[in-house]
CSV table of C-alpha atoms in Angstrom, one decimal:
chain,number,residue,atom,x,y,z
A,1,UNK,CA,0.0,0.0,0.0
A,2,UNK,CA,1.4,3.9,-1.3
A,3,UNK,CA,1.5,7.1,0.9
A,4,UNK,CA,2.7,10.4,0.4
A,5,UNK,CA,4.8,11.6,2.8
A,6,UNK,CA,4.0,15.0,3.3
A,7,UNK,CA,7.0,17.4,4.4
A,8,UNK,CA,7.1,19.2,7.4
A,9,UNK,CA,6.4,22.5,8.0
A,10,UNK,CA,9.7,24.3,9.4
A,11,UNK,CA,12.0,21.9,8.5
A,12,UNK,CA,13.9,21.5,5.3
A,13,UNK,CA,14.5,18.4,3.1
A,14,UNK,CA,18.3,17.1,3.1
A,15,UNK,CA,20.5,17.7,0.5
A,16,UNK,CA,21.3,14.5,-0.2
A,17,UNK,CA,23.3,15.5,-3.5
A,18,UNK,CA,25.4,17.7,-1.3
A,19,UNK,CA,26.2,14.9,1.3
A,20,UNK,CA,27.0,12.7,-1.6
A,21,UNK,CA,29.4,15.7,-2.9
A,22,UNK,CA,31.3,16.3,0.8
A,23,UNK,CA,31.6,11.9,1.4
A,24,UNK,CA,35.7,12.0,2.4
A,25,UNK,CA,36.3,9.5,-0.3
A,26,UNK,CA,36.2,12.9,-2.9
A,27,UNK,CA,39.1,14.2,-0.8
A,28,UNK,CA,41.3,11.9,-2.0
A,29,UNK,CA,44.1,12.2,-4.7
A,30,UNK,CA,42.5,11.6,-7.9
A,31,UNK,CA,45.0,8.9,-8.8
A,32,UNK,CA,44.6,7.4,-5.7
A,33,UNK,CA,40.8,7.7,-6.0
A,34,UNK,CA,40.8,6.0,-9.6
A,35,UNK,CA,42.8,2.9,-8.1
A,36,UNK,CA,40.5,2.1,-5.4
A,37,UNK,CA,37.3,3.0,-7.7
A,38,UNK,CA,38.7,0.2,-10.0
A,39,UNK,CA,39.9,-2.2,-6.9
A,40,UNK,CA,36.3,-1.7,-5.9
A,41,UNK,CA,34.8,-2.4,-9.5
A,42,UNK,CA,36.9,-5.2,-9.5
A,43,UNK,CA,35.9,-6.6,-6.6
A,44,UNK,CA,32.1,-6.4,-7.7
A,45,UNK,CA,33.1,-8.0,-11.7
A,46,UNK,CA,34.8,-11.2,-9.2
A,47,UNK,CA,31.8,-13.3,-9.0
A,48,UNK,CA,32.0,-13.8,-12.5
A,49,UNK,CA,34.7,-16.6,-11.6
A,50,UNK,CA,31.4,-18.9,-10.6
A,51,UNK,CA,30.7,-19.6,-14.5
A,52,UNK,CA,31.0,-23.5,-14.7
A,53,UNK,CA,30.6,-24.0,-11.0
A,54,UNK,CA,28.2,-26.8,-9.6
A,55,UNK,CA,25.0,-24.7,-8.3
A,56,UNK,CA,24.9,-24.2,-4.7
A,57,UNK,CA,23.6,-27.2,-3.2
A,58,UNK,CA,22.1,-28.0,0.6
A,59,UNK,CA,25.8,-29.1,1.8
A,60,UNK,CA,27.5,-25.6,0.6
A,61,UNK,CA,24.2,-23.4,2.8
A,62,UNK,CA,24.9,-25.5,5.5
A,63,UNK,CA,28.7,-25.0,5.5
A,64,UNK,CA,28.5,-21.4,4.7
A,65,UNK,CA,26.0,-21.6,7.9
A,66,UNK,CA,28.7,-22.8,9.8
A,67,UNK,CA,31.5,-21.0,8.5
A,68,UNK,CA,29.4,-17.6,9.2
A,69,UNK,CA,28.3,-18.5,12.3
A,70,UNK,CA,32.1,-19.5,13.5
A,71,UNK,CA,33.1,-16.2,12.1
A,72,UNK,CA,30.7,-14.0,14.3
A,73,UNK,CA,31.5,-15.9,17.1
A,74,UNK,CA,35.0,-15.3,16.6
A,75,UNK,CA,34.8,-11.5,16.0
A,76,UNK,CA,32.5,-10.9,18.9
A,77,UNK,CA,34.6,-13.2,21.6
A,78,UNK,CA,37.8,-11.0,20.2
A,79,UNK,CA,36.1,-7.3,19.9
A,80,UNK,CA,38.1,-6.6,23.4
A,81,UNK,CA,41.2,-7.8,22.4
A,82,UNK,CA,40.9,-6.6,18.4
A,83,UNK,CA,39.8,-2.9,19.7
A,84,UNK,CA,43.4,-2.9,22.4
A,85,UNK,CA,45.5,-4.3,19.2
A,86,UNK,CA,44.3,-1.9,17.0
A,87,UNK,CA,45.1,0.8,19.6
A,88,UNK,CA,48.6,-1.2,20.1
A,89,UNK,CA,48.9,-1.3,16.8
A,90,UNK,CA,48.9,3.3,15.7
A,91,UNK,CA,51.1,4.0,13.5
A,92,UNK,CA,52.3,0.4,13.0
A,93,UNK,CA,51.4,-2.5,10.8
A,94,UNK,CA,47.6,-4.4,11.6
A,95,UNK,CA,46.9,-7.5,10.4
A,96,UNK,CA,43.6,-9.4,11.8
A,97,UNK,CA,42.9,-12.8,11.7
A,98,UNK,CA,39.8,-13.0,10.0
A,99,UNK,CA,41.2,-15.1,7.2
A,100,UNK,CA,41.0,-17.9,9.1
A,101,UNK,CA,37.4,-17.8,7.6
A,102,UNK,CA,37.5,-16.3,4.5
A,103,UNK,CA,40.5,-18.9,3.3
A,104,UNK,CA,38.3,-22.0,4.5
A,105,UNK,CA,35.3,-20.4,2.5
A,106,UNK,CA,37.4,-19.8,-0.6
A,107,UNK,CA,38.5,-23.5,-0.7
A,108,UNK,CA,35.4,-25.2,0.0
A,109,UNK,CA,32.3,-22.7,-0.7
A,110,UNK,CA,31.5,-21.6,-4.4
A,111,UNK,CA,32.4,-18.5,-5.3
A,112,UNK,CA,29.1,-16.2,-4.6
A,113,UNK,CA,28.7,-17.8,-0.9
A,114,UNK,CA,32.5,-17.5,-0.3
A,115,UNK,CA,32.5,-13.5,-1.4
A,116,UNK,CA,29.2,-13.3,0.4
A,117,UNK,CA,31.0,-14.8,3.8
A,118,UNK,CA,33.6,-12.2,3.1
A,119,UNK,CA,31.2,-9.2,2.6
A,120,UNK,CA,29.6,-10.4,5.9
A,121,UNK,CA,32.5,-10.7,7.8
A,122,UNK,CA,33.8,-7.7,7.3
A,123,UNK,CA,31.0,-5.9,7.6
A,124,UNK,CA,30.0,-7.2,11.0
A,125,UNK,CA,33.7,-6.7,11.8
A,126,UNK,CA,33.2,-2.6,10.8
A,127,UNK,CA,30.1,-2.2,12.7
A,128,UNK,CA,31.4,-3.6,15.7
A,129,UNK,CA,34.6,-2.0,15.8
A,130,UNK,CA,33.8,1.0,13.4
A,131,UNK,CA,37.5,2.0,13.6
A,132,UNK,CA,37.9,3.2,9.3
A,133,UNK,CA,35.7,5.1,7.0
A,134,UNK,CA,33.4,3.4,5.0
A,135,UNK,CA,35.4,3.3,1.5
A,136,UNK,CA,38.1,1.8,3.7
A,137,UNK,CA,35.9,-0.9,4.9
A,138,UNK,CA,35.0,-1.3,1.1
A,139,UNK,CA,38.5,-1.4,-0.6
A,140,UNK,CA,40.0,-3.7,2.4
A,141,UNK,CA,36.9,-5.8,1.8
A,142,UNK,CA,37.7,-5.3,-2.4
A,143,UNK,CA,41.1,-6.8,-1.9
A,144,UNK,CA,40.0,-9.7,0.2
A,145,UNK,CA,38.0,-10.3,-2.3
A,146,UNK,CA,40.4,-10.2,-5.3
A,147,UNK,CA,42.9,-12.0,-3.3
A,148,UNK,CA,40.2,-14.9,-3.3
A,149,UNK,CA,39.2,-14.9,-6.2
A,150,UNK,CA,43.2,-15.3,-7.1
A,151,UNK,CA,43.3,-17.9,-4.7
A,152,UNK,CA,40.0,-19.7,-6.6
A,153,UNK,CA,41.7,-19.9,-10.3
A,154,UNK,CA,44.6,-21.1,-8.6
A,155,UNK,CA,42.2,-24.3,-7.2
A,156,UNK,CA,40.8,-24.5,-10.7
A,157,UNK,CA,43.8,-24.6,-12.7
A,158,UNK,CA,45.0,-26.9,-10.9
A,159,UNK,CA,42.1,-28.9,-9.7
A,160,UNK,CA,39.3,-28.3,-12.1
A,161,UNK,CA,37.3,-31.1,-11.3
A,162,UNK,CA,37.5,-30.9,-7.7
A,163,UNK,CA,36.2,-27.2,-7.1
A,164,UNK,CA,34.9,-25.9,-4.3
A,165,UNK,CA,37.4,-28.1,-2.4
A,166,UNK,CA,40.9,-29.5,-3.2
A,167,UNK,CA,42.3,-32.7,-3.4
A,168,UNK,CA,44.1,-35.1,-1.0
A,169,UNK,CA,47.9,-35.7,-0.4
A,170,UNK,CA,50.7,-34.0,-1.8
A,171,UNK,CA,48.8,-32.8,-4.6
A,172,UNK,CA,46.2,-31.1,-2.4
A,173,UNK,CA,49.1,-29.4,-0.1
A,174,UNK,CA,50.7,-27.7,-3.2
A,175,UNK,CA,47.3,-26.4,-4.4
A,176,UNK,CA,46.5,-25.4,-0.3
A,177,UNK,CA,50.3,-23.2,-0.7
A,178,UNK,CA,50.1,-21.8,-3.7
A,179,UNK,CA,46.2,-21.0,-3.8
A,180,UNK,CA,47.4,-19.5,-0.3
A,181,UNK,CA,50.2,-17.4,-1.7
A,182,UNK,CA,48.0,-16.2,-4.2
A,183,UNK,CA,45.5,-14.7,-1.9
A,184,UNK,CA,48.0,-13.3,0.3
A,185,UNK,CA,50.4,-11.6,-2.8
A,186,UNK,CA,47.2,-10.2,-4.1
A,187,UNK,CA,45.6,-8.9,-1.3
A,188,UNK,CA,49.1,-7.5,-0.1
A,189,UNK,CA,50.0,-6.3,-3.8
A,190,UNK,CA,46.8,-4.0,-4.2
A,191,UNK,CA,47.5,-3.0,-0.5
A,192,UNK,CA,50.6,-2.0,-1.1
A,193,UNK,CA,49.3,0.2,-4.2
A,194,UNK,CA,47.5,2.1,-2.3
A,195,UNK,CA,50.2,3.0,0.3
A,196,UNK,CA,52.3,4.0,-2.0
A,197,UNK,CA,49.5,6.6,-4.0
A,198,UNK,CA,48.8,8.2,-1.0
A,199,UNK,CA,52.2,8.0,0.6
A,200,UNK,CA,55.1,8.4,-2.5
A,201,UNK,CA,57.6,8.7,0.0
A,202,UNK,CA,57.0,5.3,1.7
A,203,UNK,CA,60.2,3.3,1.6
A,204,UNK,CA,61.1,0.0,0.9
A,205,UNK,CA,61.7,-1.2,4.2
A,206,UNK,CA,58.0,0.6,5.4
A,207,UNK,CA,56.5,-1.2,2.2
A,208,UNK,CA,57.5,-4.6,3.5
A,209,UNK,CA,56.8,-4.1,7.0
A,210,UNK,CA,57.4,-6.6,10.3
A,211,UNK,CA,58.3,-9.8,9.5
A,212,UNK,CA,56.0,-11.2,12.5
A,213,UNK,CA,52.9,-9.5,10.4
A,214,UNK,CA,53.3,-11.2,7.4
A,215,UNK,CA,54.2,-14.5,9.5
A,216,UNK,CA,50.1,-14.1,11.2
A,217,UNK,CA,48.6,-13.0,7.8
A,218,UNK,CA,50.0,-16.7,6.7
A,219,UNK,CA,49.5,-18.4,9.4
A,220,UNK,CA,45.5,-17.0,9.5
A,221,UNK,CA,45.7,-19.0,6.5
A,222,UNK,CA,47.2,-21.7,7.8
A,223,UNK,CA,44.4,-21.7,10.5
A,224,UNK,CA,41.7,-21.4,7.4
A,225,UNK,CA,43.2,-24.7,5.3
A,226,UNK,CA,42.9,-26.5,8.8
A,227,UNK,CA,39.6,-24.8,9.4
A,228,UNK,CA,38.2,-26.6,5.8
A,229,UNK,CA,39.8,-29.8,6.5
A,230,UNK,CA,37.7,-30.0,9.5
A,231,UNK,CA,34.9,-28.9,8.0
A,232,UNK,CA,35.4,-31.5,5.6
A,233,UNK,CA,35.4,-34.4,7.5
A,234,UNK,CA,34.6,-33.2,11.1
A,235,UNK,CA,32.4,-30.5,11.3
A,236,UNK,CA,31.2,-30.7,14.7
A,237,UNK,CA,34.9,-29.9,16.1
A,238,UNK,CA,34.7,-26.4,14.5
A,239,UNK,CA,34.1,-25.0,17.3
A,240,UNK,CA,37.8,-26.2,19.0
A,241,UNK,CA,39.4,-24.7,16.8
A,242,UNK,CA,38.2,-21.0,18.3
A,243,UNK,CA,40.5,-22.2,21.5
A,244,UNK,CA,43.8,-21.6,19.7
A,245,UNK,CA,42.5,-18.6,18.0
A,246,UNK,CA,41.9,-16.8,20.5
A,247,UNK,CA,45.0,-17.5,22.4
A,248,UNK,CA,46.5,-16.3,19.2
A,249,UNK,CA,44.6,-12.8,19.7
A,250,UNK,CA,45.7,-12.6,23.3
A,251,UNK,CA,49.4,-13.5,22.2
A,252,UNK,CA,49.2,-10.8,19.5
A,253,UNK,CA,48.5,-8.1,21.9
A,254,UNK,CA,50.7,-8.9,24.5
A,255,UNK,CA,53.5,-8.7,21.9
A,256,UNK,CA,52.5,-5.5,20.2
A,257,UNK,CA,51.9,-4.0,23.5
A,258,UNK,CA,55.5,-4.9,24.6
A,259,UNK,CA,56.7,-3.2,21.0
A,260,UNK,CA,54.7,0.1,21.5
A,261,UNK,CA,56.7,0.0,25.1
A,262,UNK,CA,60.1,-0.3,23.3
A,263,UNK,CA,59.5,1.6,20.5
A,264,UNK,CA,59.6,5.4,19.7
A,265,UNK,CA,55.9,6.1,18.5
A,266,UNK,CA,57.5,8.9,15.9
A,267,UNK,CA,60.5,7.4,14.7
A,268,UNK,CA,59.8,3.9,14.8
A,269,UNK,CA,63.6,3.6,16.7
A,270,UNK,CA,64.2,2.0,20.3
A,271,UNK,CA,63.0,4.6,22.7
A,272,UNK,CA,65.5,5.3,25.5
A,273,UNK,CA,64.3,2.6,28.4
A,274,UNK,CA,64.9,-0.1,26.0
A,275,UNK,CA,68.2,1.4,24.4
A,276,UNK,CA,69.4,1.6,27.8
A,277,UNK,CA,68.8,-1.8,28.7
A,278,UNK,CA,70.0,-3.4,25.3
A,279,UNK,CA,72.9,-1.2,25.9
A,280,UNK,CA,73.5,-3.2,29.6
A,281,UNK,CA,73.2,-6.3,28.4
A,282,UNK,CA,75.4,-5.7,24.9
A,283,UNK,CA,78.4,-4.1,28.1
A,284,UNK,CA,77.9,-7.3,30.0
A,285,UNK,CA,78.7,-9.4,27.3
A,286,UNK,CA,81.4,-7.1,26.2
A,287,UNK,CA,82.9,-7.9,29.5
A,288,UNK,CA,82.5,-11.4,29.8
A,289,UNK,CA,84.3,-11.8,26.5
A,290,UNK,CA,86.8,-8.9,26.9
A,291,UNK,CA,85.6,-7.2,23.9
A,292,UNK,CA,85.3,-4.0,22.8
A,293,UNK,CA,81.9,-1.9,22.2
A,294,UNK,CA,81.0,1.6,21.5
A,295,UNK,CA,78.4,4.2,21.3
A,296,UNK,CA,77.6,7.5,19.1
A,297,UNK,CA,75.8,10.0,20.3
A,298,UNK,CA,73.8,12.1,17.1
A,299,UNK,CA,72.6,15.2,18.2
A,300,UNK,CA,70.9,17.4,14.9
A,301,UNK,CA,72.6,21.1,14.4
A,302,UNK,CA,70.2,23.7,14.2
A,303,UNK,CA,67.3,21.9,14.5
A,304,UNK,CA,65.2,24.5,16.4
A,305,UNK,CA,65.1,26.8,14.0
A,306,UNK,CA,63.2,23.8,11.9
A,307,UNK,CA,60.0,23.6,14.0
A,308,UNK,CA,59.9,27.5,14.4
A,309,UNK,CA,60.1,28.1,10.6
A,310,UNK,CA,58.4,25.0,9.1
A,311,UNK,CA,56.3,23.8,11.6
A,312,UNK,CA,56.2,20.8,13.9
A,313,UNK,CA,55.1,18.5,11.6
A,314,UNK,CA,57.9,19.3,9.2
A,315,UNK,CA,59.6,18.9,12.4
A,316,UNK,CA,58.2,15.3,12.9
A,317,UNK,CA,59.3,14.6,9.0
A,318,UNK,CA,62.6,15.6,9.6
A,319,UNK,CA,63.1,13.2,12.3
A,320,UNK,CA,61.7,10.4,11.1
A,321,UNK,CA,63.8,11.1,7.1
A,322,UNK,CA,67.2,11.5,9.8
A,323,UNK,CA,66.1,7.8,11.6
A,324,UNK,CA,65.3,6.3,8.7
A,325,UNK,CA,68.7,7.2,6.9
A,326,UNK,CA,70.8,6.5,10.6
A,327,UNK,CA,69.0,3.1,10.5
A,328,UNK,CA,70.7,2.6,6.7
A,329,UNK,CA,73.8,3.7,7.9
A,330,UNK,CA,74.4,1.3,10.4
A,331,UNK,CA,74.7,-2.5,10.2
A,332,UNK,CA,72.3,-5.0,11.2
A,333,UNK,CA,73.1,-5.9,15.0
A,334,UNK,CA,73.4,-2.1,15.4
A,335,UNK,CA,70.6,-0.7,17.8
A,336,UNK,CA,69.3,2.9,17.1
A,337,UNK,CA,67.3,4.2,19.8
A,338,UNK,CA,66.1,7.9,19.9
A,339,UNK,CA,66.4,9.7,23.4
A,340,UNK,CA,64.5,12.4,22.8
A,341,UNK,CA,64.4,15.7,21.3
A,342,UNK,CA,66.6,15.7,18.0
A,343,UNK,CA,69.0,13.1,20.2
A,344,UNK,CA,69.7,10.0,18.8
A,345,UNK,CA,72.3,7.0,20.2
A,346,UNK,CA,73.4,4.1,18.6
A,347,UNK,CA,75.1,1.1,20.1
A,348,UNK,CA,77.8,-0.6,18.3
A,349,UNK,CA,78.4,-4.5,19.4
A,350,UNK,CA,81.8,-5.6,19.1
A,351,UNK,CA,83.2,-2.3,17.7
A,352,UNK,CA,86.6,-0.5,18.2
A,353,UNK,CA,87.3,3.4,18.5
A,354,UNK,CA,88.9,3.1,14.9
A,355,UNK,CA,85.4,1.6,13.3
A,356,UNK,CA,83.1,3.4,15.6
A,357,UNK,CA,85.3,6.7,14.1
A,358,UNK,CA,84.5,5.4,10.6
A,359,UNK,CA,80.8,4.9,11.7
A,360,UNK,CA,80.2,8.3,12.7
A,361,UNK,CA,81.6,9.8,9.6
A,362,UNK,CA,79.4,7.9,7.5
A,363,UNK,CA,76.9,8.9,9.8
A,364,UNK,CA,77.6,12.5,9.6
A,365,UNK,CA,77.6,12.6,5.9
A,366,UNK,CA,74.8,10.7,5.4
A,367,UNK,CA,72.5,13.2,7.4
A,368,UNK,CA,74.3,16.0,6.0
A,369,UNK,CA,73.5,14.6,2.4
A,370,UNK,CA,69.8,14.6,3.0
A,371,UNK,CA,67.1,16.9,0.9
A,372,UNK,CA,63.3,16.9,2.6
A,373,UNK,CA,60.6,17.8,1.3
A,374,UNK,CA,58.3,19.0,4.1
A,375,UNK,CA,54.9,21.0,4.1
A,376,UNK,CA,55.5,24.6,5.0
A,377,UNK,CA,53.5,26.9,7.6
A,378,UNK,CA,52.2,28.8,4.3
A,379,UNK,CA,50.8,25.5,2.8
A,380,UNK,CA,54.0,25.6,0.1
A,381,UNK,CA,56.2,22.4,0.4
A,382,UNK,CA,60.1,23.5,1.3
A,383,UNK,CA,63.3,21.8,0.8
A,384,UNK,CA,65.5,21.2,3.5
A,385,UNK,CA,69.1,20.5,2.3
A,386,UNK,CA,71.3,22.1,5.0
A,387,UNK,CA,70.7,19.7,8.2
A,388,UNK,CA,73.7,19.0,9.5
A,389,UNK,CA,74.7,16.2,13.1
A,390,UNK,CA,77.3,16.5,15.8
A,391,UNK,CA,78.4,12.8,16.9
A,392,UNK,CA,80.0,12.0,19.7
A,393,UNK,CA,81.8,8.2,20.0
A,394,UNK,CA,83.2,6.5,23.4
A,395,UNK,CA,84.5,2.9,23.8
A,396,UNK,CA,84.5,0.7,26.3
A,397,UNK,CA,86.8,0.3,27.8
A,398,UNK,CA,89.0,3.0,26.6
A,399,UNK,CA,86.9,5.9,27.6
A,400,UNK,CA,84.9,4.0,30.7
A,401,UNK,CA,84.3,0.6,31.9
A,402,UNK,CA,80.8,1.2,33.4
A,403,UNK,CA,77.5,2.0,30.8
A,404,UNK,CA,76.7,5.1,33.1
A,405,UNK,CA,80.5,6.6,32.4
A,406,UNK,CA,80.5,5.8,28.8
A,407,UNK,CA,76.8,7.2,28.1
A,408,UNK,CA,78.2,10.8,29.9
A,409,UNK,CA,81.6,10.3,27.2
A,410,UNK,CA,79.8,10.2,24.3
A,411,UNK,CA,77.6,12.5,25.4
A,412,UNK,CA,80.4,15.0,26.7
A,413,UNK,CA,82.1,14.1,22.9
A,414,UNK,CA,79.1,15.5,21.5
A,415,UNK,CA,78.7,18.7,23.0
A,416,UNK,CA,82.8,19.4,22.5
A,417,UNK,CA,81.9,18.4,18.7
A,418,UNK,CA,79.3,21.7,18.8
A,419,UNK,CA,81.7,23.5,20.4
A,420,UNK,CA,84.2,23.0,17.7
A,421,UNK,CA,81.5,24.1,14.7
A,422,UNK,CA,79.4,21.5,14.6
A,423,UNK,CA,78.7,19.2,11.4
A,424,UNK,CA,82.1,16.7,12.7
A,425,UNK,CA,82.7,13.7,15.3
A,426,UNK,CA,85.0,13.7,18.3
A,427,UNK,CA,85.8,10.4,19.9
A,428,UNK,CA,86.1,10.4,23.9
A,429,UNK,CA,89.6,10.6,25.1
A,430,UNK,CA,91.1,7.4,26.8
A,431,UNK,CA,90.7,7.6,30.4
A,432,UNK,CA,93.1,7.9,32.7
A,433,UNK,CA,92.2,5.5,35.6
A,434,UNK,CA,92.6,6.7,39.4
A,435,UNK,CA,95.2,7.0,41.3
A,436,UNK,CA,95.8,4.3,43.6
């Protein structure tokens, strides 16, 4: 039955052509807005992988039943944890677990019930977290997608009379890995794209990210070929398998939290706690093996005059381009902490005056060879191409035999390198030891 709503008097109809023109996803960088309009597209064209298919029968509702219902239970008994991780998790690398689901739907389910699971799951995900916009929600649900539907033609190339599902034995683990990889490389590759539209300046090492992260995203996976397997031939112990899982979650925060407390939140570096105590225990094994380690101290020249020019976020830039280029100065056991301020240390294990000298002056050059772009107070971008370091070196246990003493060396090396013009190293003098 029709009615006519009849407007109110006083009150005026919404614009829903302006809301439509003000949604955030218009903010974007066109080029960045035309890759995730097409991810999205994409995403919608993916069913289309369901020609030739077996039509959904009573045994696929019921395991999508299952699968769905494992999924909300999941999400729900997690919200707690998944709402601490993501706060753990600012600035740094996420990656859920949710794939545990999606994976087992992609190998058993045809393809409209396995998208559908993954349109539901991340939906109920979003409105029960409701940490993103909605065009994030969509494009990180597009690239699930995609990466299943890579996954799928992987399962039907190589098992095309066996899909939905996978064969048994060694030929059925090859199609679980590689159908695997390909959901993971695709839904990391387009990912990745968008990073890198939005953020040019993102480098390689930011691209990759945490090995740990790409270790979860797999083993979700891992979790999801187990998950079907089940399903396959014991579908009642579903339900076990939301033990582990969840001791997985609990697991992942603990460890994120303990990285947020060792870790700089605007360099990414060690923050000074943990530099100290890596620093102790690197000394104690110095002594116990009677060998030699040093420290630099990098303290920026001029670097007020940044922040009262630029602005503090060009500030911010600044630092994190100088960490950034300190980290790919140094070698791999090397630990670069920030101590606040423009004040960096690094700790070399194993390193004598004459290589921690060498250190610093590659150091020093490398920070005085940067050019950064950062946003100016007048909205203009400006190149900064002058930023020099003073570095200060000590070495145990030339200059002190105690991590206290051979902090205040470098430190006191520091400040005589300012004193003598700045832009150079001085290494701490030998000490003299007491008198008797």
């Amino acid at each position: 039955m029709f009615s006519i709503r009849h407007r109110r008097p006083g009150r005026r109809r919404p614009d829903r052509s302006r809301a439509l023109r003000n949604w955030e996803l218009w903010s974007i960088p066109p080029v960045l807005l035309g890759y995730v309009l097409t991810v999205d597209v994409l995403a919608l064209a993916a069913p289309a992988i369901a020609a030739g298919v077996d039509p959904i029968g009573q045994t696929d509702l019921i395991r999508f039943a299952i699968l769905a219902v494992g999924s909300a239970v999941h999400i729900e008994a997690a919200r707690g944890t998944e709402r601490l991780r993501e706060l753990a998790a600012e600035g740094l690398p996420y990656v859920n677990l949710k794939g545990m689901w999606t994976f087992a739907a992609v190998l058993l389910l045809p393809p409209p019930l396995a998208f559908a699971l993954i349109v539901s799951t991340y939906l109920h995900s979003w409105l029960r977290l409701n940490r993103v916009r909605a065009y994030r929600l969509v494009f990180t649900t597009a690239t699930v997608v995609l990466g299943s539907a890579a996954a799928a033609l992987v399962i039907q190339a190589l098992s095309p009379d066996g899909y939905p599902g996978f064969p048994s034995g060694p030929v059925g683990l090859v199609v679980l890995v590689l159908a695997g990889l390909a959901y993971w490389f695709v839904n990391y590759g387009l990912v990745i794209g968008a990073v890198l539209l939005s953020s040019p300046e993102t480098t390689a090492r930011q691209m990759v990210g945490r090995l740990n992260d790409h270790f979860v995203g797999l083993g979700s996976l891992g979790l999801g070929a187990a998950t079907a397997i089940v399903l396959l031939h014991q579908p009642w112990a579903i339900p076990v398998l939301l033990a582990p899982l969840l001791g997985l979650h609990q697991g992942l925060l603990a460890g994120q939290f303990q990285t947020a407390a060792r870790t700089d939140a605007k360099t990414g570096l060690v923050n000074a706690v943990f530099w100290h105590e890596m620093a102790a225990k690197e000394l104690e094994r110095a002594t116990s093996t009677n060998s030699a380690l040093s420290v630099l101290y990098v303290d920026l020249d001029y670097f007020k005059p940044i922040n009262d020019t630029h602005g503090h976020d060009a500030g911010d830039q600044v630092l994190q381009e100088v960490a950034a280029e300190l980290q790919r100065a140094t070698r791999a056991d090397d630990i670069v902490g920030r101590l606040g301020g423009e004040e960096f240390a690094i700790l070399l294990p194993s390193t004598n005056p004459a290589d921690a000298a060498k250190l610093a002056e590659r150091v020093r050059r490398r920070v005085a060879g940067l050019c950064i772009t950062v946003p100016g107070k007048n909205g203009q971008n400006a190149m900064i191409d002058n930023l020099t370091c003073s570095v200060g070196v000590a070495t145990f246990p030339d200059a002190a035999d105690t991590l206290q003493l051979l902090v205040k060396a470098a430190d006191e090396a520091q400040y005589a390198a300012k004193a003598a013009g700045r832009n150079q190293f001085v290494v701490a003098p030998v000490a003299v030891p007491p008198l008797p």
